[in-house]
mmCIF file of C-alpha atoms (C1' of nucleotides) in Angstrom:
data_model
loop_
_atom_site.group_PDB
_atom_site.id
_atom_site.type_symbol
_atom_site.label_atom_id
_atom_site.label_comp_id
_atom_site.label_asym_id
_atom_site.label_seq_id
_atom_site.Cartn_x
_atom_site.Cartn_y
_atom_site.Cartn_z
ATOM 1 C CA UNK D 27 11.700 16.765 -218.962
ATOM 2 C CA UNK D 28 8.046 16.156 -218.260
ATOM 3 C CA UNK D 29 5.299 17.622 -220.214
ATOM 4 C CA UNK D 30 5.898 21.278 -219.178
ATOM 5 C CA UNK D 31 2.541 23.265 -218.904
ATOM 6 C CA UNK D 32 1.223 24.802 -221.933
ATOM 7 C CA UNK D 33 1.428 28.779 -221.620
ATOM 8 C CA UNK D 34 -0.563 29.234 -224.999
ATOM 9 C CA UNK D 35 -4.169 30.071 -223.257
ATOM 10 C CA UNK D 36 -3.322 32.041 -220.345
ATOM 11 C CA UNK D 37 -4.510 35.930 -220.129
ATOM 12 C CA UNK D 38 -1.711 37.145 -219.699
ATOM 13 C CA UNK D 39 0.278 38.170 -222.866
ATOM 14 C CA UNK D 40 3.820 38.123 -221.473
ATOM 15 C CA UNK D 41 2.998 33.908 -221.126
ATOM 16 C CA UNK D 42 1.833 33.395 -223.924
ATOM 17 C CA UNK D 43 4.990 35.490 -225.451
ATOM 18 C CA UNK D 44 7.052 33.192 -223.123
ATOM 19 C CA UNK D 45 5.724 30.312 -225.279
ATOM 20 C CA UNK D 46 6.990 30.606 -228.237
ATOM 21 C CA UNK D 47 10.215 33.230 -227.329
ATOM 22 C CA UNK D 48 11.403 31.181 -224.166
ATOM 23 C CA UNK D 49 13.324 29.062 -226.053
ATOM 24 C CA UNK D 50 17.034 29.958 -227.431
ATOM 25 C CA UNK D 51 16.433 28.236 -230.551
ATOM 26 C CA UNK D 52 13.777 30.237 -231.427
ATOM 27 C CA UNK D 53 15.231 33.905 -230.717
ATOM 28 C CA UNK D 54 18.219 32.602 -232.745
ATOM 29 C CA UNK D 55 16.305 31.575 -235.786
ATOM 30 C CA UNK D 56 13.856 34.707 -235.772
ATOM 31 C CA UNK D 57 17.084 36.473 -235.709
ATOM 32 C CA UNK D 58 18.175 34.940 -238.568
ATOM 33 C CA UNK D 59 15.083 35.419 -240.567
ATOM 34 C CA UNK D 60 15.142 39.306 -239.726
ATOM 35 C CA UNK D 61 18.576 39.722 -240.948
ATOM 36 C CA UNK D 62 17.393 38.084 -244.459
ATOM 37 C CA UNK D 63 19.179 34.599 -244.111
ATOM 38 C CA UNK D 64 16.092 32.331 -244.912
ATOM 39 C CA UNK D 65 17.858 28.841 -245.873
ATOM 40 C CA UNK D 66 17.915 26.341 -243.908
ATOM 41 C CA UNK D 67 21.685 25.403 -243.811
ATOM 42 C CA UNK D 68 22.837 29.229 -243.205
ATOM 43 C CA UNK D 69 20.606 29.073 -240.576
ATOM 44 C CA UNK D 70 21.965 26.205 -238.529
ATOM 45 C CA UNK D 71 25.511 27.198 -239.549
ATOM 46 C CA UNK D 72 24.415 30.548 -238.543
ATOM 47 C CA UNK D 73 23.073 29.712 -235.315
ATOM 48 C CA UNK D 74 25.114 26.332 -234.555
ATOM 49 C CA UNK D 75 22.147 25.020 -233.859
ATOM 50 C CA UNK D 76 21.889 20.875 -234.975
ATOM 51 C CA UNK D 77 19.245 20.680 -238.391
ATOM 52 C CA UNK D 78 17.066 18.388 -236.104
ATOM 53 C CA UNK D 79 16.349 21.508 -234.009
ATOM 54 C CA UNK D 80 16.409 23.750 -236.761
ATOM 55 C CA UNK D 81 13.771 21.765 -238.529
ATOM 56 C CA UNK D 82 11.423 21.103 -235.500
ATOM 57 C CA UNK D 83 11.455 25.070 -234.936
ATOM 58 C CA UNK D 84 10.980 26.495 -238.614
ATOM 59 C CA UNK D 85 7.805 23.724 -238.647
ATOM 60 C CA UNK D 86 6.746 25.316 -235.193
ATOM 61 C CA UNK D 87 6.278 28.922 -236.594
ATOM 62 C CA UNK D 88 5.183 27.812 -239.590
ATOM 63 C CA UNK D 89 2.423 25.990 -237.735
ATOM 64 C CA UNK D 90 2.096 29.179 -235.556
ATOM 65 C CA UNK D 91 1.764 31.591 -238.809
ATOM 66 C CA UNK D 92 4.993 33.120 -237.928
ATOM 67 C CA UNK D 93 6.869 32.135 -240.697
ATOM 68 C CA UNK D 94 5.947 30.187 -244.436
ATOM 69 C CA UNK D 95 8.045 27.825 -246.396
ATOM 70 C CA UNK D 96 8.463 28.825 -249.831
ATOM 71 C CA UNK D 97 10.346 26.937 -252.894
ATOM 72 C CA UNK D 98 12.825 29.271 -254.740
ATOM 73 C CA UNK D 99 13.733 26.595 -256.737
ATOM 74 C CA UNK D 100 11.461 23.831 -258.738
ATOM 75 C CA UNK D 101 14.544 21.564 -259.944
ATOM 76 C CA UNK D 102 16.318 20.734 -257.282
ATOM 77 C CA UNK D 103 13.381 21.767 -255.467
ATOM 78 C CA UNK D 104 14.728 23.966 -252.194
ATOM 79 C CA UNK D 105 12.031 25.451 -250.090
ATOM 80 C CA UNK D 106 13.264 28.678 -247.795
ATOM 81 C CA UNK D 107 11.572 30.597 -244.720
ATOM 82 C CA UNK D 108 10.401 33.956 -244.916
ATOM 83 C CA UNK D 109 8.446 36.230 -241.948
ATOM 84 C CA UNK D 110 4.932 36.749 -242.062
ATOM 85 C CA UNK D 111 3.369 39.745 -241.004
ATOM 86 C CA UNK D 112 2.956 38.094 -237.424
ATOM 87 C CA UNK D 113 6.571 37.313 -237.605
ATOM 88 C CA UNK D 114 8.039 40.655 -238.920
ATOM 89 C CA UNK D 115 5.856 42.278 -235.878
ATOM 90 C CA UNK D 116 8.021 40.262 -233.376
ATOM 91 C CA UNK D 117 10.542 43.093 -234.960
ATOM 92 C CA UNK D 118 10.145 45.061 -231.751
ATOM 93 C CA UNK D 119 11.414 42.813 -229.658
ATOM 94 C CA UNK D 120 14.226 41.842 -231.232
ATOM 95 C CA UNK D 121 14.768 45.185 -231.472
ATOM 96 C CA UNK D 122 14.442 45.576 -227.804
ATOM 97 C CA UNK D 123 16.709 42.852 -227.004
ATOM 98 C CA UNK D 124 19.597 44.387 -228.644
ATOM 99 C CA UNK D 125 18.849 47.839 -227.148
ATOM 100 C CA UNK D 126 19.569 46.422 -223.986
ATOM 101 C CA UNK D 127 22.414 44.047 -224.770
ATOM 102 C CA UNK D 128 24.406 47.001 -226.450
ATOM 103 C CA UNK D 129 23.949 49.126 -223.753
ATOM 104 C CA UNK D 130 24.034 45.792 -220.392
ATOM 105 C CA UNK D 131 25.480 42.880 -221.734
ATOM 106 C CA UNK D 132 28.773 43.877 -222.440
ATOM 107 C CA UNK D 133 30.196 42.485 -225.486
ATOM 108 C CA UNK D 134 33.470 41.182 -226.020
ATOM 109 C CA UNK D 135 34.238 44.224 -227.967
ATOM 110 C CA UNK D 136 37.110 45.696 -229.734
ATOM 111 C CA UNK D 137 38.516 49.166 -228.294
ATOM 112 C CA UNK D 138 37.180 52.100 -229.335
ATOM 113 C CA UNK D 139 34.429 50.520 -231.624
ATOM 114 C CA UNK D 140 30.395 51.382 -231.549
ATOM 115 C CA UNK D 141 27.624 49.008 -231.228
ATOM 116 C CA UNK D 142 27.967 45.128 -232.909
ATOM 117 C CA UNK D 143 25.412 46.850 -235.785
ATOM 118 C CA UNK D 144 24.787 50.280 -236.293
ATOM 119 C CA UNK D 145 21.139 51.094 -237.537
ATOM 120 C CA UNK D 146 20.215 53.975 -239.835
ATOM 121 C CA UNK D 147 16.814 55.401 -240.136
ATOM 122 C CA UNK D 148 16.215 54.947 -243.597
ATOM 123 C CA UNK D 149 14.093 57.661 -243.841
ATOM 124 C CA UNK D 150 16.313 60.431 -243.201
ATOM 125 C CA UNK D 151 19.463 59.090 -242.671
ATOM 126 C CA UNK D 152 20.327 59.537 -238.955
ATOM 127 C CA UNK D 153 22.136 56.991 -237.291
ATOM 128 C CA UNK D 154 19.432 55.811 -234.378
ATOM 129 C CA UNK D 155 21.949 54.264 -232.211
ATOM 130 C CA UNK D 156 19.619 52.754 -229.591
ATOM 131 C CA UNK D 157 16.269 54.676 -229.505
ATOM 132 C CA UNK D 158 12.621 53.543 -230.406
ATOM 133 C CA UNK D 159 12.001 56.977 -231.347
ATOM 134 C CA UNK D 160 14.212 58.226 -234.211
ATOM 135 C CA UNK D 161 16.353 61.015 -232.738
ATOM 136 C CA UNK D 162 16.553 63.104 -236.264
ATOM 137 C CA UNK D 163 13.398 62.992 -237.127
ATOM 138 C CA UNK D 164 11.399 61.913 -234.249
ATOM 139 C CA UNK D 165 9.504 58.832 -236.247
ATOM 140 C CA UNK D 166 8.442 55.531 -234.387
ATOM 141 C CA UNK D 167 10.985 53.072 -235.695
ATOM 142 C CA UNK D 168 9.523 49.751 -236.892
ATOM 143 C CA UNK D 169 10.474 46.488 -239.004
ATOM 144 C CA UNK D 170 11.663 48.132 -242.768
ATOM 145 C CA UNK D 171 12.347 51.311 -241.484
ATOM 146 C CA UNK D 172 15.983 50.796 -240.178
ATOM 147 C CA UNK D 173 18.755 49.498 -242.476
ATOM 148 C CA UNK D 174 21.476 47.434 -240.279
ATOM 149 C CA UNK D 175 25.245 47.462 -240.987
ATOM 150 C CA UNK D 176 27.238 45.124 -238.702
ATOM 151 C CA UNK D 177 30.534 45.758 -237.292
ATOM 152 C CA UNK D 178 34.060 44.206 -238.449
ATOM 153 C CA UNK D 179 34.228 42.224 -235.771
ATOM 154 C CA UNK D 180 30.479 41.128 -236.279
ATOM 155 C CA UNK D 181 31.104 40.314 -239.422
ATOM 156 C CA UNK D 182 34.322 38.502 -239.190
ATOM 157 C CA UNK D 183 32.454 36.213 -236.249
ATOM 158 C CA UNK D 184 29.608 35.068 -238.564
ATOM 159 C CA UNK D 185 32.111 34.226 -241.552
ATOM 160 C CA UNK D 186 33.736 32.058 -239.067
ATOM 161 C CA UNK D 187 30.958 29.926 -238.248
ATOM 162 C CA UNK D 188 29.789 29.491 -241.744
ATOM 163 C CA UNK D 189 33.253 28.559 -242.948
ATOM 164 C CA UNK G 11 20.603 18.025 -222.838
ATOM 165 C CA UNK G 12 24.394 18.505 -223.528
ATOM 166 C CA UNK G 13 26.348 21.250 -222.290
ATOM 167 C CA UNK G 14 24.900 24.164 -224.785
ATOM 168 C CA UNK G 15 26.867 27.053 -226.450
ATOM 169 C CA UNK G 16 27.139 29.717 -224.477
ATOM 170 C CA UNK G 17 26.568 33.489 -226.133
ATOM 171 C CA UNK G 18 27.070 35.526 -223.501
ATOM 172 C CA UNK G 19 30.732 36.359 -225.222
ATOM 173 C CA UNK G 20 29.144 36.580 -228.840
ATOM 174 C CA UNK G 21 29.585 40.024 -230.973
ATOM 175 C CA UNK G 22 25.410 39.933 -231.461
ATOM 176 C CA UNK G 23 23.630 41.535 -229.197
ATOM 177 C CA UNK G 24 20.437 39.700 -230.122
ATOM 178 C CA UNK G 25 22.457 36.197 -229.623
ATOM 179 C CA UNK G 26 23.773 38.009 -225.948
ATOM 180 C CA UNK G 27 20.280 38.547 -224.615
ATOM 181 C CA UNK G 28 18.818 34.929 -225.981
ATOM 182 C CA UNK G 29 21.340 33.450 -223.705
ATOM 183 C CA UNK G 30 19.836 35.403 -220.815
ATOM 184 C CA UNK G 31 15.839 35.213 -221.995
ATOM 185 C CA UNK G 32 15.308 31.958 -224.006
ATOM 186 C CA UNK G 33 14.229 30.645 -221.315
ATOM 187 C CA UNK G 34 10.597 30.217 -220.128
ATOM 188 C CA UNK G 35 11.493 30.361 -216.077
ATOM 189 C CA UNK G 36 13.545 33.913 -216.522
ATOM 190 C CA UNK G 37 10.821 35.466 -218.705
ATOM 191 C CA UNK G 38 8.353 34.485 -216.396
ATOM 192 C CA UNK G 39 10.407 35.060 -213.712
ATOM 193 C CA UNK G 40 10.970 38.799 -214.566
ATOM 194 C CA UNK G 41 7.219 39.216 -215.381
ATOM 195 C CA UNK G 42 6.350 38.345 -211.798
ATOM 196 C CA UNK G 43 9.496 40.760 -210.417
ATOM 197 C CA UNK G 44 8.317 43.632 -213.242
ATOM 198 C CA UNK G 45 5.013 43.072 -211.335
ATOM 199 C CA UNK G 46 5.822 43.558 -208.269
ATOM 200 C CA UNK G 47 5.801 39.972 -206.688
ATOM 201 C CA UNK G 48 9.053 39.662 -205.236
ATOM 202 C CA UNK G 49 8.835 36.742 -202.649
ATOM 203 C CA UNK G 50 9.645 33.635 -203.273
ATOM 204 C CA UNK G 51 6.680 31.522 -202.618
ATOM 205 C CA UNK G 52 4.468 33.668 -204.977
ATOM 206 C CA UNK G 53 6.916 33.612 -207.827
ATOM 207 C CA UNK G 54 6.744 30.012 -207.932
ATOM 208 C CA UNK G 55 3.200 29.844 -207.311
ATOM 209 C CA UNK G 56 2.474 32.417 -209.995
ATOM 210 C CA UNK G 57 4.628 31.398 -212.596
ATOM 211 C CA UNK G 58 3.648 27.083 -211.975
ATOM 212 C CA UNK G 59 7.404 26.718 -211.478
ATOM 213 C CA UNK G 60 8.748 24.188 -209.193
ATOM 214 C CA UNK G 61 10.868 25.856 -206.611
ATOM 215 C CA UNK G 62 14.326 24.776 -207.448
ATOM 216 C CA UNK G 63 13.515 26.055 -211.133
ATOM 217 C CA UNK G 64 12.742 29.484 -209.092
ATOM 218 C CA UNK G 65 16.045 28.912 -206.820
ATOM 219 C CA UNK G 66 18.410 28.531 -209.183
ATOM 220 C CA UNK G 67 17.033 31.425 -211.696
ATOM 221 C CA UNK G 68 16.769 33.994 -209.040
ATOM 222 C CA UNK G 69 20.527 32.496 -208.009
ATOM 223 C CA UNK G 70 21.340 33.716 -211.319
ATOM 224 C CA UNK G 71 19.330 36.603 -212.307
ATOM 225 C CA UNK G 72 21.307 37.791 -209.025
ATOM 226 C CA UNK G 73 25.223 36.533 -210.662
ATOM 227 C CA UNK G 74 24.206 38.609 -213.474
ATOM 228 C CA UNK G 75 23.710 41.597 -211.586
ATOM 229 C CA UNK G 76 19.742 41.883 -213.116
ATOM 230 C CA UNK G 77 18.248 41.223 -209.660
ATOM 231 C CA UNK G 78 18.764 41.382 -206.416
ATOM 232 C CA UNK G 79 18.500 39.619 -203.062
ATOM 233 C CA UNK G 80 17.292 41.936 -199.686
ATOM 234 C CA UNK G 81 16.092 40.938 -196.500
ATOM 235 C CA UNK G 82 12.397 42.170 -195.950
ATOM 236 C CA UNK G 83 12.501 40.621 -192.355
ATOM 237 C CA UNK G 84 15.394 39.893 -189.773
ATOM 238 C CA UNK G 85 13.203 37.980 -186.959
ATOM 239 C CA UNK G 86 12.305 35.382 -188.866
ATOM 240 C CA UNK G 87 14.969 35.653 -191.829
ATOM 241 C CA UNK G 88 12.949 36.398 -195.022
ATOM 242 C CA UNK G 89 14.326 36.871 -198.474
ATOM 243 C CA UNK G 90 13.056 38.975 -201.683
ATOM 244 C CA UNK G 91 14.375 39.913 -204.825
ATOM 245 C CA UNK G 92 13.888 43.190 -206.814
ATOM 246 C CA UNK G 93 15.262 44.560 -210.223
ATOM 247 C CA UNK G 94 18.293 46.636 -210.651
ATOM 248 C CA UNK G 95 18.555 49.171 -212.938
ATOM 249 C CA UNK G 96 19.932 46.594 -215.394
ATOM 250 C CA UNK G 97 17.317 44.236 -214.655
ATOM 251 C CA UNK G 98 14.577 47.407 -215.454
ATOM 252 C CA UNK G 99 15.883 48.275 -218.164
ATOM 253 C CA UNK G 100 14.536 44.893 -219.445
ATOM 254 C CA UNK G 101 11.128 46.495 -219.683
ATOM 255 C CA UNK G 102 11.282 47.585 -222.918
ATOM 256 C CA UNK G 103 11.593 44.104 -224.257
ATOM 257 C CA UNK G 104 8.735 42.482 -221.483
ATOM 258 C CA UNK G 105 6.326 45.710 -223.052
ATOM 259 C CA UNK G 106 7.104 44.757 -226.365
ATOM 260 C CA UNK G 107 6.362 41.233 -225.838
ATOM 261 C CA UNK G 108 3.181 42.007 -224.326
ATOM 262 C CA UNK G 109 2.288 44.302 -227.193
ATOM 263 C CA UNK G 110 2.807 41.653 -229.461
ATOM 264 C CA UNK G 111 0.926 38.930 -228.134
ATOM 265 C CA UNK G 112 -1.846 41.236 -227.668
ATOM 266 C CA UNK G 113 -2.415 41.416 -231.425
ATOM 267 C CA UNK G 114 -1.018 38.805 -232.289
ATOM 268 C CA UNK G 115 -1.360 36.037 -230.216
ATOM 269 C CA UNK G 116 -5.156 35.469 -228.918
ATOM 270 C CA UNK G 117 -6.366 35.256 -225.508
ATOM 271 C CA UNK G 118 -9.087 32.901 -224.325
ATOM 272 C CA UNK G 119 -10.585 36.415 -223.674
ATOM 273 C CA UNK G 120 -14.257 37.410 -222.667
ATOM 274 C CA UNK G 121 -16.170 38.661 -225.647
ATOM 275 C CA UNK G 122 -15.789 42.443 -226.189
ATOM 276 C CA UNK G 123 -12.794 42.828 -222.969
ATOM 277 C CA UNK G 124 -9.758 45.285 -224.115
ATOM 278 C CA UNK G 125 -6.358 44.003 -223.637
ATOM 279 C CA UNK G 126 -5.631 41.721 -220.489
ATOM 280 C CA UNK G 127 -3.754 44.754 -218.567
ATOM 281 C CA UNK G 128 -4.585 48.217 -219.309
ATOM 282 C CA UNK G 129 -1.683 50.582 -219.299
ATOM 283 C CA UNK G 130 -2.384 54.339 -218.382
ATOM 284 C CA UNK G 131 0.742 57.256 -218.927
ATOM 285 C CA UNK G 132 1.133 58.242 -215.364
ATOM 286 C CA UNK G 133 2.648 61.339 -217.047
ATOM 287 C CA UNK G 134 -0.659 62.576 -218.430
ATOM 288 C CA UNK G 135 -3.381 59.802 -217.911
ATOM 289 C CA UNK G 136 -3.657 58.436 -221.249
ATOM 290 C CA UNK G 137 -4.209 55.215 -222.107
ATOM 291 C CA UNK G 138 -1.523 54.116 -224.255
ATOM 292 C CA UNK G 139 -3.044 50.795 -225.479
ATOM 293 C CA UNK G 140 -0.206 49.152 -227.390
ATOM 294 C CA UNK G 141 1.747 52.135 -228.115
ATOM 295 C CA UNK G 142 5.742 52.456 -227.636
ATOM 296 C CA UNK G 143 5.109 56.604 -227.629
ATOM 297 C CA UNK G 144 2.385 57.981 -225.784
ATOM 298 C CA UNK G 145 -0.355 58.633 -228.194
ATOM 299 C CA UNK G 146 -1.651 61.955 -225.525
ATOM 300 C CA UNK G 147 1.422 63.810 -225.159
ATOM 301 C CA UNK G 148 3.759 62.083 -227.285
ATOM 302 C CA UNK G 149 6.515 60.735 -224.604
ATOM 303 C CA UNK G 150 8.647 58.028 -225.034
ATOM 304 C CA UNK G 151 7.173 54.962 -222.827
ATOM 305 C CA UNK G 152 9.851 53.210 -220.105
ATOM 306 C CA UNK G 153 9.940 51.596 -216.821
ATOM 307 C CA UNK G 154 7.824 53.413 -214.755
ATOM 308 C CA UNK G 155 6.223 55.930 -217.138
ATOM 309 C CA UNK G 156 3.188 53.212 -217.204
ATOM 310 C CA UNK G 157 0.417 51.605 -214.722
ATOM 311 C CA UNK G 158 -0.830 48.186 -215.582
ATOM 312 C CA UNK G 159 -4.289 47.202 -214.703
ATOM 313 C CA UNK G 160 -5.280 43.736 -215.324
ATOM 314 C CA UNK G 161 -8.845 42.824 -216.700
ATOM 315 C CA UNK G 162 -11.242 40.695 -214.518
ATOM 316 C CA UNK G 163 -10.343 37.821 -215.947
ATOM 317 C CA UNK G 164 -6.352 38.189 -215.455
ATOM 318 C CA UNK G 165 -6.735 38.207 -212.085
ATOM 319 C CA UNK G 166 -9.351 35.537 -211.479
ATOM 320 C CA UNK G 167 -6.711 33.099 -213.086
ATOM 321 C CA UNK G 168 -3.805 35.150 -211.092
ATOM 322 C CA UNK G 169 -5.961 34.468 -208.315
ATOM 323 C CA UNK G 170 -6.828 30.683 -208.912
ATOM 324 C CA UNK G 171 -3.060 29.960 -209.428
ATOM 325 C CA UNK G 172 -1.920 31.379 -205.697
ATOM 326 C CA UNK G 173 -5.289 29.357 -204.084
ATOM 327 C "C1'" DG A 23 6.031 23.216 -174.499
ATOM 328 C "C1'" DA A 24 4.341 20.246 -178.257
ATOM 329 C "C1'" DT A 25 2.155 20.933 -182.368
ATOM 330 C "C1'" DC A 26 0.968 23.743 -186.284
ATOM 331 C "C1'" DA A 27 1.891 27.290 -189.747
ATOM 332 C "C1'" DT A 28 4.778 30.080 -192.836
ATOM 333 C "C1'" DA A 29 8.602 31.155 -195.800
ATOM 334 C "C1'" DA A 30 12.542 30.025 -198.370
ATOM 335 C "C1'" DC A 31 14.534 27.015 -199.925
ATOM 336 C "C1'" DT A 32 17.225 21.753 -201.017
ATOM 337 C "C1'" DA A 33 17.039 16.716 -202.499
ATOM 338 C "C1'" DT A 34 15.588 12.844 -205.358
ATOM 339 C "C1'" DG A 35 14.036 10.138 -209.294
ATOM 340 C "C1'" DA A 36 11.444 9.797 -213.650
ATOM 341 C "C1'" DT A 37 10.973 11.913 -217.998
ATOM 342 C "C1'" DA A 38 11.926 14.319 -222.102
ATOM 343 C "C1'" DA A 39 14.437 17.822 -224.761
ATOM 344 C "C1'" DT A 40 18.990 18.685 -226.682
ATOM 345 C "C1'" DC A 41 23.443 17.930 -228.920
ATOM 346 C "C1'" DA A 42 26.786 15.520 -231.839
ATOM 347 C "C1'" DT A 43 27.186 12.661 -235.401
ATOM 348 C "C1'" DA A 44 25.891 10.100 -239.247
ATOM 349 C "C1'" DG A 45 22.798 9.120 -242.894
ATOM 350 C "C1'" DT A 46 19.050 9.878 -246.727
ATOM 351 C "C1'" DG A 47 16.930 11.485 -251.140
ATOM 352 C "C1'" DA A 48 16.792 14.395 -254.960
ATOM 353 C "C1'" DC A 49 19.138 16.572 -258.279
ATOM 354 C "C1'" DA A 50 23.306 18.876 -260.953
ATOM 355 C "C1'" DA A 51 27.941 19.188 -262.531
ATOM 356 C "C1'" DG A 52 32.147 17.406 -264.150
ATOM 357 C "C1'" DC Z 7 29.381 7.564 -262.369
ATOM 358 C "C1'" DT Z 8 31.536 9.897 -258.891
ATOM 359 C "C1'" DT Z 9 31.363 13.951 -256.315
ATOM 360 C "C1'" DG Z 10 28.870 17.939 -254.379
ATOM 361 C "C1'" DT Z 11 24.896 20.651 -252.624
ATOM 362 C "C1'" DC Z 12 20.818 21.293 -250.007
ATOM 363 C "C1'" DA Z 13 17.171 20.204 -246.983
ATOM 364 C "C1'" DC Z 14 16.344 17.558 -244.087
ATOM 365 C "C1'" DT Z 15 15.672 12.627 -240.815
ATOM 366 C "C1'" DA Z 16 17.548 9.064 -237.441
ATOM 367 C "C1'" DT Z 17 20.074 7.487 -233.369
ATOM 368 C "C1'" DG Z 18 22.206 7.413 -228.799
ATOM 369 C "C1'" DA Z 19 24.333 9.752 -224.940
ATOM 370 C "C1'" DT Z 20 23.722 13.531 -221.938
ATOM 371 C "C1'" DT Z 21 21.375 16.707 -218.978
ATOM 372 C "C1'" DA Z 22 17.720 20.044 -217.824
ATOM 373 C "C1'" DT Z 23 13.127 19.936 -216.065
ATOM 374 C "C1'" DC Z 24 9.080 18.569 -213.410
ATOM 375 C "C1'" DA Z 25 6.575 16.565 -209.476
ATOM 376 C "C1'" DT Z 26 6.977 15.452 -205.050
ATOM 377 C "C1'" DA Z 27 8.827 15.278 -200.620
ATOM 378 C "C1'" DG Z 28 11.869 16.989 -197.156
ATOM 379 C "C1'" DT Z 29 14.700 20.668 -194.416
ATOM 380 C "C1'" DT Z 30 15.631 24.746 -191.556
ATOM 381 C "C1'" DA Z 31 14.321 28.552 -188.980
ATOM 382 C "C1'" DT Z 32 11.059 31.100 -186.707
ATOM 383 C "C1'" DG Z 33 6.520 32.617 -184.682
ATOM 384 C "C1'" DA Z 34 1.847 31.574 -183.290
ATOM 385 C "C1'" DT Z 35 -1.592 28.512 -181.220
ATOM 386 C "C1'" DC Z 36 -3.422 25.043 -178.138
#
DNA sequence: GATCATAACTATGATAATCATAGTGACAAG
DNA sequence: CTTGTCACTATGATTATCATAGTTATGATC
């Protein structure tokens, strides 16, 4: 495609959002990264993304400050990918986006069975189902304060594409 | 590109809504339906998208149930498209990205201007700055709980992209 | 009543991003 | 010294995107 125009100056903060979060790759991978898997090949097997892809968008946001490469290894020397704070703030939308998938996007879903992940507030314990607000204890729910547990089926879906 | 992955049918409900919003057109697309620009011609001028980018989005947006198509005019035939519920409920995630790259992702802003659009609680008047709960009276914050004002310079570009 | 204007699109060709696949370099283990 | 793991890079075919121009339908203007 031809040089598509750059959103990364305009006033308005929904474009310059649209920059960096208009792009499937990148939702995938920040998705990733918030649910802890910070190598590089869980993340393409992960996100079936090809490693070309995977690599151009991990050195995007680390160029953007979103994320930072780090070595947890010396010899063989492996680098991973871990949110900074201007990543882990992009929490909220994430967030948002599967607020409204769980309750509009219909998954392919197995009778009887709740959301793909149910979130706790880990502050007092109550199940949160879809709310910004916690409904036990009435705190504003941000990135650390909600502990995830996927479903079976979930689960069983993400072994498959790492197998 | 080759035909993609598609995960609308996925168990995550994060993957589910990146197949509908990693996408530059859509989010800009619903930013200029969220508001209020529902014709056509002033999507595409607004959003710098050529007009079969803007066709075949709305075509979708509309497949998907998110928006919808309504004559505005009979004598001459005119077309525009407005949210449905589903397609509002998207809010949340628009707000959130707006919060974000509000203080997080610079504007080419005027020295010492507030955020590009102001939102005020309609409920009680407050200004709710980048707050999910209203920091006056403590209400959750959703689709039409808020009016946007943009700053002077918002709509001078807004206004130099429709000349 | 011929031309001009407006709105909502559709059509075409050049360009560039994406995917699938294969390959590389560094090291460790058997 | 062969095999395996991990984090990538390289290549070629495919296809989405952009810029530009054109179409259809109607109303207004000269």
């Amino acid at each position: 495609m031809p040089r598509r125009t750059d959103l990364s100056a305009t006033f308005c903060p929904v474009g310059r959002s649209a920059e960096l979060l208009g792009d499937r790759a990148v939702l995938l991978i920040l998705r990733e990264l918030f649910f802890g898997r910070r190598r590089f090949e869980l993340i393409a097997a992960n996100t079936g993304l090809g490693p070309q892809i995977v690599s151009a968008r991990l050195k995007m946001l680390v160029a953007e400050g979103i994320a930072e490469r780090r070595a947890y290894s010396q010899r063989p020397v492996r680098q991973d990918y871990w949110l900074t704070d201007k990543g882990k703030a992009l929490f909220d939308i994430l967030y948002a986006m599967r607020n409204w998938a769980e309750r509009w996007a219909y998954a392919p879903r197995e009778m009887g069975e709740g959301p793909a992940i149910r979130y706790v507030h880990r502050g007092c314990g109550t199940d949160v189902g879809t709310a910004t607000i916690c409904p036990g204890c009435g705190a504003g729910l941000g990135y650390g304060d909600l502990k995830g547990e996927p479903s079976s089926a979930l689960k069983a879906e993400q072994i498959a594409r790492t197998a």
